[in-house]
PDB file of C-alpha atoms in Angstrom:
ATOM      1  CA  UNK A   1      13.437  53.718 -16.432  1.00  0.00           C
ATOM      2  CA  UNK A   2      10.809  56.879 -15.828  1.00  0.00           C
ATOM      3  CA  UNK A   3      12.083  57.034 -11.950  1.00  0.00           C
ATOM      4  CA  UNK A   4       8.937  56.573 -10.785  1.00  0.00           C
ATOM      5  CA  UNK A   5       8.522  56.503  -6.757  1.00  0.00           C
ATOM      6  CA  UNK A   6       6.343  53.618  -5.419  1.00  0.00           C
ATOM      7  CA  UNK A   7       2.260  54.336  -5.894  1.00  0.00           C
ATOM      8  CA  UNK A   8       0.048  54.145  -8.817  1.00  0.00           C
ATOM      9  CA  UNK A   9      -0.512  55.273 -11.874  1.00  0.00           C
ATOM     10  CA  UNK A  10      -2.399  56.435 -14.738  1.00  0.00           C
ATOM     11  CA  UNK A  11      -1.761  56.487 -18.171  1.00  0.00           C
ATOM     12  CA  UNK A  12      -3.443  59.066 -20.943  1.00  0.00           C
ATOM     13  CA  UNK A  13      -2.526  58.705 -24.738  1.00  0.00           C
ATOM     14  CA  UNK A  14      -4.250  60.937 -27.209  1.00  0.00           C
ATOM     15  CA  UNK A  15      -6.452  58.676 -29.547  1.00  0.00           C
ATOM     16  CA  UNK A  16      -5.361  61.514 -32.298  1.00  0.00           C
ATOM     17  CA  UNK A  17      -1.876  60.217 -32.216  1.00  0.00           C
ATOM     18  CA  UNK A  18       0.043  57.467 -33.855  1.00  0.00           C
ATOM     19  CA  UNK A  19       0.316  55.781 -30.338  1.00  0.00           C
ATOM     20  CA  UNK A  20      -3.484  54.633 -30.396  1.00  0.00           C
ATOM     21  CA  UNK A  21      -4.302  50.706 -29.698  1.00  0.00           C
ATOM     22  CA  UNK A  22      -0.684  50.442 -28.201  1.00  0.00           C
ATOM     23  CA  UNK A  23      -0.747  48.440 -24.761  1.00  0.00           C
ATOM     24  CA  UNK A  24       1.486  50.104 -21.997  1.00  0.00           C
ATOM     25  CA  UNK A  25       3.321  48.320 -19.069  1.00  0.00           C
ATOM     26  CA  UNK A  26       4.669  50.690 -16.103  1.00  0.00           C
ATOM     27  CA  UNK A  27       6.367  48.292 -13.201  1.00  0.00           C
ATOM     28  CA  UNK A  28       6.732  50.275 -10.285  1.00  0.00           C
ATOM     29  CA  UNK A  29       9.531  48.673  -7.818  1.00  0.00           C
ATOM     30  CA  UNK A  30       8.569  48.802  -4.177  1.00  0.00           C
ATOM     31  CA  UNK A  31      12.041  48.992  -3.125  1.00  0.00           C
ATOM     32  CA  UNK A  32      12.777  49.571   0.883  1.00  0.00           C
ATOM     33  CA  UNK A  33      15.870  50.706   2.741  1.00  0.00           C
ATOM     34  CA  UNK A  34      17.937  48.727   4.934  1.00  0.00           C
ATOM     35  CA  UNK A  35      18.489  49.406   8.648  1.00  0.00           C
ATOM     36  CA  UNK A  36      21.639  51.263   8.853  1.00  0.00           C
ATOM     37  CA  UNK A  37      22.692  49.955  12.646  1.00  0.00           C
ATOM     38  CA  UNK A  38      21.619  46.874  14.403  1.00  0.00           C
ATOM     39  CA  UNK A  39      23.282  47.023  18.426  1.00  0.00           C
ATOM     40  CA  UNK A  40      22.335  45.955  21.763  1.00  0.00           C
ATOM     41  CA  UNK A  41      20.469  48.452  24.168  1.00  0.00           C
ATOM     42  CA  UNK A  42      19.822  46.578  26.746  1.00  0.00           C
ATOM     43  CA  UNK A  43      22.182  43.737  28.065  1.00  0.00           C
ATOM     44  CA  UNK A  44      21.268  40.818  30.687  1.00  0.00           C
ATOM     45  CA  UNK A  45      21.953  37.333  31.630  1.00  0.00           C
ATOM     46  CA  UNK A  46      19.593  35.846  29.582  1.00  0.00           C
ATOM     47  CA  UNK A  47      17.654  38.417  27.044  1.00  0.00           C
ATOM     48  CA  UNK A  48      18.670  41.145  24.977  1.00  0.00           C
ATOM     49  CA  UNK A  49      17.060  44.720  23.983  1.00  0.00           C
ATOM     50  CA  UNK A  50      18.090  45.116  20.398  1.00  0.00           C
ATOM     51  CA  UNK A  51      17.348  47.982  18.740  1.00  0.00           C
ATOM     52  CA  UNK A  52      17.873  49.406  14.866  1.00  0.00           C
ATOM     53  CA  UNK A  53      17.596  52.289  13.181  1.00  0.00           C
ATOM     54  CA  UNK A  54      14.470  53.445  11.290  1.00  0.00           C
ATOM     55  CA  UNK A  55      13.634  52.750   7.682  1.00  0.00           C
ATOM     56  CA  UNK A  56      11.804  56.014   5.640  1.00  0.00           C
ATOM     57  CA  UNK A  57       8.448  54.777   4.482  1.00  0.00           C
ATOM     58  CA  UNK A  58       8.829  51.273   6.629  1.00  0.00           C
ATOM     59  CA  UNK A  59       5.461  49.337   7.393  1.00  0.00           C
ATOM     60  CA  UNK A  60       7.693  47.180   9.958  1.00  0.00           C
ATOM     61  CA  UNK A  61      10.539  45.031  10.894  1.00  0.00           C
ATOM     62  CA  UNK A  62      11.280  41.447  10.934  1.00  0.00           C
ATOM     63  CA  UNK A  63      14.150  40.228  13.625  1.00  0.00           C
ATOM     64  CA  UNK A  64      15.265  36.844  13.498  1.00  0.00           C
ATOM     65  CA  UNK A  65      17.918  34.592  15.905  1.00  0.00           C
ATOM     66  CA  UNK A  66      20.421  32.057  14.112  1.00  0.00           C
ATOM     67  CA  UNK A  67      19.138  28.780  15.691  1.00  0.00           C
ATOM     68  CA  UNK A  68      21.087  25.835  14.185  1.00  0.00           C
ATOM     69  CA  UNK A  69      21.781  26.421  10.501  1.00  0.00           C
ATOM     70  CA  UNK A  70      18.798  28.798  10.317  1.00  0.00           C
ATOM     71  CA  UNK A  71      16.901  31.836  11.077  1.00  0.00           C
ATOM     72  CA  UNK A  72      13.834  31.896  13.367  1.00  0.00           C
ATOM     73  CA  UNK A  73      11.700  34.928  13.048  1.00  0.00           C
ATOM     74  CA  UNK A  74      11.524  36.622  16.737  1.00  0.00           C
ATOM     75  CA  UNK A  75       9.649  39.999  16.177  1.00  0.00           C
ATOM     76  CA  UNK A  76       7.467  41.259  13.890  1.00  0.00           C
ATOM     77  CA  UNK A  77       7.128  44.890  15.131  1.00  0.00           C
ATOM     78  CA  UNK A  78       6.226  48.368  13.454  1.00  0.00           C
ATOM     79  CA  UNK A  79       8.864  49.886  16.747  1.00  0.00           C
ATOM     80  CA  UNK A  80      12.287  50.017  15.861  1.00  0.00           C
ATOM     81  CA  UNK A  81      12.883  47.496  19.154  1.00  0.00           C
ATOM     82  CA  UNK A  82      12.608  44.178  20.560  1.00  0.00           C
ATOM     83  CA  UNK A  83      13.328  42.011  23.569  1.00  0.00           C
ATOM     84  CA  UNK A  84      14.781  38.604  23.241  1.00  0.00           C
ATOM     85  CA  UNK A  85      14.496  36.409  26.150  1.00  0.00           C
ATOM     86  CA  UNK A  86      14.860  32.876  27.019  1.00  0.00           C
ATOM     87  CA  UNK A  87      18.494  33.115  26.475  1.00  0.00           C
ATOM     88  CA  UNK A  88      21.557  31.519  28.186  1.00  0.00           C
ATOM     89  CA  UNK A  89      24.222  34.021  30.049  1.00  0.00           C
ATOM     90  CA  UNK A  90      27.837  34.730  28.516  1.00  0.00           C
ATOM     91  CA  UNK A  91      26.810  33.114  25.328  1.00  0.00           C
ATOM     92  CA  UNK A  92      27.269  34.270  21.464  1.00  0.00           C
ATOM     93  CA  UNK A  93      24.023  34.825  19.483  1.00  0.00           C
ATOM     94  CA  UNK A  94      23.781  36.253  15.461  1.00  0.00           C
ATOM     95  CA  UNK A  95      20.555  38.240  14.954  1.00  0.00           C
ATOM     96  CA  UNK A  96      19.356  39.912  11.407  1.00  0.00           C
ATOM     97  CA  UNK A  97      16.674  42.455  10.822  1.00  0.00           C
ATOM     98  CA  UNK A  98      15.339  43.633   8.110  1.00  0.00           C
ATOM     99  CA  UNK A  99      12.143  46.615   6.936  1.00  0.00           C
ATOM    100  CA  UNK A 100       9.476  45.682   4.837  1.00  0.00           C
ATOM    101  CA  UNK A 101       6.587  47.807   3.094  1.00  0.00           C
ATOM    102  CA  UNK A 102       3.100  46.838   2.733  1.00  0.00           C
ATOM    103  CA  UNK A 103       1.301  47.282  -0.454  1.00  0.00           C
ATOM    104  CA  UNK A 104      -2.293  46.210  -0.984  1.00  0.00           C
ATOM    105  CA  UNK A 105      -1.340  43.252   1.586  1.00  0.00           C
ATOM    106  CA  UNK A 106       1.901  42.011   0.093  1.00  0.00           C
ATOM    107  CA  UNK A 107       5.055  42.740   2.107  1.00  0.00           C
ATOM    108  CA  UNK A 108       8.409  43.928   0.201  1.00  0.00           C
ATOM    109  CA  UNK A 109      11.206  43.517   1.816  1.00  0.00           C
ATOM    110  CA  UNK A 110      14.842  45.018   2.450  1.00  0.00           C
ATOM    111  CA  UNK A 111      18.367  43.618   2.449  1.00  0.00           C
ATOM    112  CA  UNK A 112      19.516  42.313   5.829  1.00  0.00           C
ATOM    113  CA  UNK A 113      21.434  43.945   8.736  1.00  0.00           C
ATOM    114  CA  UNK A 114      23.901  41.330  10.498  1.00  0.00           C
ATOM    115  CA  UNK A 115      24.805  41.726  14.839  1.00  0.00           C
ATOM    116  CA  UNK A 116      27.082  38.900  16.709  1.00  0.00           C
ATOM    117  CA  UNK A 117      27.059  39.553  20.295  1.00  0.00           C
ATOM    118  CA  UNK A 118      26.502  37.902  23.697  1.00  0.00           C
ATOM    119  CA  UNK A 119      24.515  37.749  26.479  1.00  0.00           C
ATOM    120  CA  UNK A 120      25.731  39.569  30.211  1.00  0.00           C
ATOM    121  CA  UNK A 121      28.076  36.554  31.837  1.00  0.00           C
ATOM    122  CA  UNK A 122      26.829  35.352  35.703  1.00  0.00           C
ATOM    123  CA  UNK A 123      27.983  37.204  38.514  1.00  0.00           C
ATOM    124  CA  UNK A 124      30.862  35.329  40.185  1.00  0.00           C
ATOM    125  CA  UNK A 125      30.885  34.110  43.670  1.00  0.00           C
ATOM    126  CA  UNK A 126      34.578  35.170  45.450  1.00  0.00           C
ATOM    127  CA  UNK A 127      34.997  31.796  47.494  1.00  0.00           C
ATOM    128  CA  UNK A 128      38.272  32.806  49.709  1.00  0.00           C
ATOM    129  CA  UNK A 129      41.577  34.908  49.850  1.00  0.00           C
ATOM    130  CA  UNK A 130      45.129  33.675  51.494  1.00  0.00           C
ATOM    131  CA  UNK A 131      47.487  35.817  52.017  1.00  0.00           C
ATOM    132  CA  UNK A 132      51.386  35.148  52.321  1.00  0.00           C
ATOM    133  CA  UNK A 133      54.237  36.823  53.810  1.00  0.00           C
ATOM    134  CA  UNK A 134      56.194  37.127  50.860  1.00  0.00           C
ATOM    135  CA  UNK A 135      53.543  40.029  50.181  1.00  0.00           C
ATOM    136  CA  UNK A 136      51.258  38.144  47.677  1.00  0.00           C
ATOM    137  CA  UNK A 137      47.105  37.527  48.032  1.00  0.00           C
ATOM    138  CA  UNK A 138      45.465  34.965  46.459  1.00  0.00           C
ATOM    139  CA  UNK A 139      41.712  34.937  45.255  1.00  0.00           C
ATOM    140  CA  UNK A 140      39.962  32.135  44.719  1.00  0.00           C
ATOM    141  CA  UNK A 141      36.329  31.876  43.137  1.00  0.00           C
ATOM    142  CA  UNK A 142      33.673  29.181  41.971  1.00  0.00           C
ATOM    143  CA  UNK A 143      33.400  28.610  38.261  1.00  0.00           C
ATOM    144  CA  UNK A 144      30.487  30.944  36.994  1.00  0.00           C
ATOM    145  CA  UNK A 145      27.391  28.898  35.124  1.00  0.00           C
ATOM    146  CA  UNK A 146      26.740  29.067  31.486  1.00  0.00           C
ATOM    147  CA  UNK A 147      29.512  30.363  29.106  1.00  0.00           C
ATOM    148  CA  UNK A 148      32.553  32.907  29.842  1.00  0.00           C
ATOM    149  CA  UNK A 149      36.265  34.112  28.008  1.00  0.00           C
ATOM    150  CA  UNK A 150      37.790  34.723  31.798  1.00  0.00           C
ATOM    151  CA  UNK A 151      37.846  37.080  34.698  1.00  0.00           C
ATOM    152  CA  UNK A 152      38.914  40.061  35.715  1.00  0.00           C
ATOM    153  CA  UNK A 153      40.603  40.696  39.341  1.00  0.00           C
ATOM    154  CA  UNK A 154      40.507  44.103  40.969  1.00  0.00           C
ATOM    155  CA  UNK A 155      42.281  44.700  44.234  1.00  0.00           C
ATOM    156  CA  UNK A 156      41.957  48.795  46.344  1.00  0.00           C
ATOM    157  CA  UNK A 157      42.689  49.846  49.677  1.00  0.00           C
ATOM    158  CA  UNK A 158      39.011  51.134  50.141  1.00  0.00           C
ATOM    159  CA  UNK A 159      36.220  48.975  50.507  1.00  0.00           C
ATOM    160  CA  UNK A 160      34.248  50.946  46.881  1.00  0.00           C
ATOM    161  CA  UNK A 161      37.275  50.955  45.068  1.00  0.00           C
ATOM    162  CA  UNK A 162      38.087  54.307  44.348  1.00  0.00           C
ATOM    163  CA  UNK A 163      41.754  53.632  44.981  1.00  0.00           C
ATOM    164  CA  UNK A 164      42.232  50.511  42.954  1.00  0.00           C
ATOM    165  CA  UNK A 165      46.204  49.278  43.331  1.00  0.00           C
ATOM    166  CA  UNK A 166      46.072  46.648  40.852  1.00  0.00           C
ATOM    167  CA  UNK A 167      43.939  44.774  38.469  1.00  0.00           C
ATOM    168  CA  UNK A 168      44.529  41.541  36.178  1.00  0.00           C
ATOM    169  CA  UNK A 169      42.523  39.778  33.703  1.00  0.00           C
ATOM    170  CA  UNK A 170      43.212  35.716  33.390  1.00  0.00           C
ATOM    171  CA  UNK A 171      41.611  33.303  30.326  1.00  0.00           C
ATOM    172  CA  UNK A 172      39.669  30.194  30.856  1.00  0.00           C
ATOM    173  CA  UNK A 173      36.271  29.842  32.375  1.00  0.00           C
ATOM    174  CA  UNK A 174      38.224  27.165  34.156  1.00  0.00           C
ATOM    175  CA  UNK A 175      40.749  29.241  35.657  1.00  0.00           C
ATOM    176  CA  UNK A 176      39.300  29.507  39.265  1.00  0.00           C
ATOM    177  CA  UNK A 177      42.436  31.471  41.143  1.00  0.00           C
ATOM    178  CA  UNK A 178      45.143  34.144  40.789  1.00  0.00           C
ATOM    179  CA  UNK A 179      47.978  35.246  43.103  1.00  0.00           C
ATOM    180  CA  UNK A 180      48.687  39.008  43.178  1.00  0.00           C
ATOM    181  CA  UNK A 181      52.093  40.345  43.838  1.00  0.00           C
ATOM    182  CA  UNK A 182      53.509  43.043  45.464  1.00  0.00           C
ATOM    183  CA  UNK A 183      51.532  44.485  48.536  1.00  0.00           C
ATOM    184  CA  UNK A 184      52.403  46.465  51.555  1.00  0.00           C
ATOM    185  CA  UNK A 185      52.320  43.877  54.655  1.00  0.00           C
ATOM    186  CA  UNK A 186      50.212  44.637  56.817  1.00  0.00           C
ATOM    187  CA  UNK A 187      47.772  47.007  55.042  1.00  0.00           C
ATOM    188  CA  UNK A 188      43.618  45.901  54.870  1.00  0.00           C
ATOM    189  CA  UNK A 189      43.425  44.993  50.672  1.00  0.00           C
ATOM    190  CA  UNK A 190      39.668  44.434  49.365  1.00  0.00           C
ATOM    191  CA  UNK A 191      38.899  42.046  46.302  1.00  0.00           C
ATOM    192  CA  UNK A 192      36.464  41.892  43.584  1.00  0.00           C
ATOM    193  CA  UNK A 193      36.342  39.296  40.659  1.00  0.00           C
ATOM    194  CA  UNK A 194      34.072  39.899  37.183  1.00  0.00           C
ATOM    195  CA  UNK A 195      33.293  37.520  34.720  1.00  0.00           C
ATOM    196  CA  UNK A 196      34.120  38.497  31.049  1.00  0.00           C
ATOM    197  CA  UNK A 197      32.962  37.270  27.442  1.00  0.00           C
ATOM    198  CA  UNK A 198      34.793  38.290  23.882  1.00  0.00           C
ATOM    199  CA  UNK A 199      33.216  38.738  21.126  1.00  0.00           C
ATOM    200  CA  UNK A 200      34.916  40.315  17.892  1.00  0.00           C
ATOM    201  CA  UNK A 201      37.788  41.431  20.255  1.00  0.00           C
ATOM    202  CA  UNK A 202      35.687  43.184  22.625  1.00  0.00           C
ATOM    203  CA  UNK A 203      35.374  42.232  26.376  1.00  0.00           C
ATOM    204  CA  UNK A 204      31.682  42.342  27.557  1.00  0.00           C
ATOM    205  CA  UNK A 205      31.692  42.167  31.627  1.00  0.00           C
ATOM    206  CA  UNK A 206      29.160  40.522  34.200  1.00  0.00           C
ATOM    207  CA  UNK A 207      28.604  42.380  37.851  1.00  0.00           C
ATOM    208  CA  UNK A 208      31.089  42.193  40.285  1.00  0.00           C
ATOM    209  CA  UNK A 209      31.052  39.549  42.739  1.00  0.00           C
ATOM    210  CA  UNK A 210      31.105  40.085  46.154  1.00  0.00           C
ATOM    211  CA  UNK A 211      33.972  42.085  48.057  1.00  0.00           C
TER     212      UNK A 211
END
């Protein structure tokens, strides 16, 4: 009720007062902020860079990874970072993080911050292209390893794709072909296939395959 910041105290009363012989409490709540962002920095196959944002008057951080039904603590860090590694590609994860404040050697601790994301997807292998004469191209490729939403098709005249002609996106990690429609016969077309994951309607890509 007196506002009081965290720290310590003293208390005078006048021994000429009516207040003498009274005992005095003061509680002093060591109360910390929560980290206002939680993202991914750094993406890969298998590890993620997460970062947050920093606390005022924070001691540390504790990051944990939802393993099962519950939390495993995965940094303990005073830097407003961590790596997690060891991970499997195109798959979801759900991380938490949370400051803390050390005072004489006990830690109080904030509220949690909540991030579901994914790993990077594998890089797809483009296994063949047939072409017919009703101007159409297929493009085959190999199922990609560990977990994917789909794949993205790009086809360009130019061999760096600065003049892309079309592109298409298909569902299924299963889905291992698509037939384009519509080119010039006779022209050179080059190919390129991605890997893609959703998570909370956004599309996170692998690398491109090979052309």
């Amino acid at each position: 009720t007196l506002g009081l910041s965290s720290g310590t105290y003293f208390i005078c009363v006048d021994s000429n007062s009516d207040a003498s012989g009274l005992a005095y409490n003061v509680k002093v709540n060591y109360s910390v902020g929560t980290p206002s962002t939680l993202k991914v920095s750094t993406r890969n196959n298998t590890s993620l860079k997460l970062s947050w944002s920093k606390v005022s008057g924070a001691s540390g951080y504790q990051l944990q990874q939802l393993s099962g039904d519950t939390y495993k603590t995965k940094a303990t860090t005073s830097s407003t970072s961590a790596t997690v590694s060891n991970l499997l590609a195109g798959k979801n994860y759900k991380f938490r993080v949370r400051a803390y404040k050390t005072v004489n050697g006990k830690k109080y601790y904030s509220s949690w911050k909540y991030l579901l994301t994914c790993t990077k997807p594998k890089t797809v292998t483009l296994s063949s292209l047939t072409t017919y004469s009703t101007h159409k191209i297929k493009a085959s490729w190999k199922k990609v390893g560990g977990y994917a939403s789909g794949y993205q098709i790009y086809w360009a005249k130019d061999k760096s794709f600065k003049n892309v002609v079309a592109k298409t996106t298909v569902s299924g990690q299963n889905t291992l072909s698509y037939t384009g429609k519509g080119f010039t016969k006779g022209r050179r077309y080059y190919v390129k296939v991605r890997a893609y994951k959703i998570v909370n309607g956004t599309k996170y890509y692998g690398s491109w395959s090979n052309v």
